[in-house]
Tab-separated table of C-alpha atoms in Angstrom:
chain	number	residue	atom	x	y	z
A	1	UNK	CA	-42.753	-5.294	-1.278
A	2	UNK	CA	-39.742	-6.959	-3.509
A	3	UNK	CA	-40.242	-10.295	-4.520
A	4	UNK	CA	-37.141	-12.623	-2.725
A	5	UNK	CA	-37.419	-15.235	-5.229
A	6	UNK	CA	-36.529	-12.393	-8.006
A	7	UNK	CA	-33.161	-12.393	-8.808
A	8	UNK	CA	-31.280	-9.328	-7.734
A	9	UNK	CA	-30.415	-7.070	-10.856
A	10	UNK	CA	-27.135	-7.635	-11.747
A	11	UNK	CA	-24.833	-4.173	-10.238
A	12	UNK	CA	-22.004	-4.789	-12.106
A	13	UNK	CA	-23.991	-4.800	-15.358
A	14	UNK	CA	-26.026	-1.427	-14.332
A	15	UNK	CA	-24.139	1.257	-16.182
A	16	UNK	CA	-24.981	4.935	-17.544
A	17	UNK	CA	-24.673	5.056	-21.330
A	18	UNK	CA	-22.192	7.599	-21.280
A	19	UNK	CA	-19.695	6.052	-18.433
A	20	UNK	CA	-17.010	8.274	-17.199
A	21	UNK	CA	-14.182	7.950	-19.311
A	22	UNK	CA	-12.124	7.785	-15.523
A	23	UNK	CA	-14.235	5.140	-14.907
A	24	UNK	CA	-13.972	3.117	-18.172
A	25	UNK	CA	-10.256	3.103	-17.644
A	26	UNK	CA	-10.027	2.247	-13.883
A	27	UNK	CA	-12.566	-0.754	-14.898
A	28	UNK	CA	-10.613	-2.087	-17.931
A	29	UNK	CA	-7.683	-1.949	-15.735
A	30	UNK	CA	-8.782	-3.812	-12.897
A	31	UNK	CA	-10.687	-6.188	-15.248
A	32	UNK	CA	-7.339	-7.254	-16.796
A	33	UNK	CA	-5.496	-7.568	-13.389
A	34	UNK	CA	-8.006	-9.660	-11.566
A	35	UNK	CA	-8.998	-11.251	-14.889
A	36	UNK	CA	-12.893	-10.527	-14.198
A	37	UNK	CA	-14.898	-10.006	-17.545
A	38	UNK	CA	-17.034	-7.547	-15.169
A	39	UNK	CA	-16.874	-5.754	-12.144
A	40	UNK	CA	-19.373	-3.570	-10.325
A	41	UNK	CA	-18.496	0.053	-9.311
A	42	UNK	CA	-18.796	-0.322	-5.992
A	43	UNK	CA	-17.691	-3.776	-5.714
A	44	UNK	CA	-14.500	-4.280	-3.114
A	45	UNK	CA	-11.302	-4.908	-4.458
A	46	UNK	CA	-10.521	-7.020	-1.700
A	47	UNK	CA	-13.478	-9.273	-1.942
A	48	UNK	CA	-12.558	-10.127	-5.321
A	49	UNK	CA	-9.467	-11.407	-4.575
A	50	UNK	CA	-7.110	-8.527	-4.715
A	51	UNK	CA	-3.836	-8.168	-2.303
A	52	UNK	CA	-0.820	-6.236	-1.847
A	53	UNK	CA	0.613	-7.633	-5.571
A	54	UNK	CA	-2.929	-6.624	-7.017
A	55	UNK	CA	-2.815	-3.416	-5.992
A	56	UNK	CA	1.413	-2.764	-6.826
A	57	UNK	CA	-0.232	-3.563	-10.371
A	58	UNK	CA	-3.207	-1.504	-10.405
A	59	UNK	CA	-1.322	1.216	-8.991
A	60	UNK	CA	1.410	1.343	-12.073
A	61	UNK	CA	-0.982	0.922	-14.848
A	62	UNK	CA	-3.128	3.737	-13.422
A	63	UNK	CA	0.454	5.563	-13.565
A	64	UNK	CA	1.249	4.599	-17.066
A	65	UNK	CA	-2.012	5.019	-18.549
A	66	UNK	CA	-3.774	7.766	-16.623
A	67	UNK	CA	-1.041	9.879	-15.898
A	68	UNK	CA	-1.028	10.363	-11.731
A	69	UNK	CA	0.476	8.393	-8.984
A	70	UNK	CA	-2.593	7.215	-6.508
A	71	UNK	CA	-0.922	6.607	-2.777
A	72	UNK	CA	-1.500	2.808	-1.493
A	73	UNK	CA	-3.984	4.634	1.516
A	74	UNK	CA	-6.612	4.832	-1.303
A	75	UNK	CA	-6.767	1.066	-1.477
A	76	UNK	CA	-7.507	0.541	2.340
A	77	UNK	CA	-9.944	4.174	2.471
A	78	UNK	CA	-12.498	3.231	-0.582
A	79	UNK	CA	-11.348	0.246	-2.371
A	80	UNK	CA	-13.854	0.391	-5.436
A	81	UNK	CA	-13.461	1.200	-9.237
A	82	UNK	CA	-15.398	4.361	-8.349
A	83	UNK	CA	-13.388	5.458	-5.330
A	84	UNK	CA	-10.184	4.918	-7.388
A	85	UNK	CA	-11.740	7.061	-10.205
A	86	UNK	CA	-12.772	9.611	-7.777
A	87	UNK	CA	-8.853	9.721	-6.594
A	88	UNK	CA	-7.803	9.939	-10.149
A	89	UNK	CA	-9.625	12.776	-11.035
A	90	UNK	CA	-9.163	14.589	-7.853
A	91	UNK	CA	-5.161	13.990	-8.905
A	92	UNK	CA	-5.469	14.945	-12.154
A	93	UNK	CA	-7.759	18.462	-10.904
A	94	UNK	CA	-4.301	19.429	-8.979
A	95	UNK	CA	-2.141	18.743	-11.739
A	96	UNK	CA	-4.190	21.272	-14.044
């Protein structure tokens, strides 16, 4: 039985010592859009105050810096740092 008057462990701080370098990317680059020190993998972009100008921007620095062009249908299917990196890497697996 959990105890309800213990905070919650923190899910955007919970992170593997050896992150995905995908992951570390997509992160730093939504951290600098939204201006959020810290965001959980799994945490919605949407929910954190991202919109159709959020996304335009995530979408070219992913470009610039990770080398693929995600489609805008990602955003609206899994809108997370980890279903982004997923989508990157997937990309990047076809251009190989």
């Amino acid at each position: 039985m959990t105890d309800l008057f213990s905070p919650a462990p923190d899910a955007a701080l919970e992170r593997p010592e050896q992150e995905d370098p995908v992951i570390t990317q997509v992160r730093e680059i939504w951290q600098e859009i939204l201006r959020i020190d810290d965001i959980g993998l799994e945490e919605d972009l949407y929910d954190l105050g991202g919109h159709s100008l959020t996304i335009t921007q995530i979408i070219a620095r992913t470009r610039r810096r990770l080398g693929v062009e995600v489609s805008l249908d990602v955003f609206f299917d899994n809108p997370t740092i980890a279903g982004l990196a997923e989508e990157v890497t997937r990309l990047r697996g076809e251009l190989a």
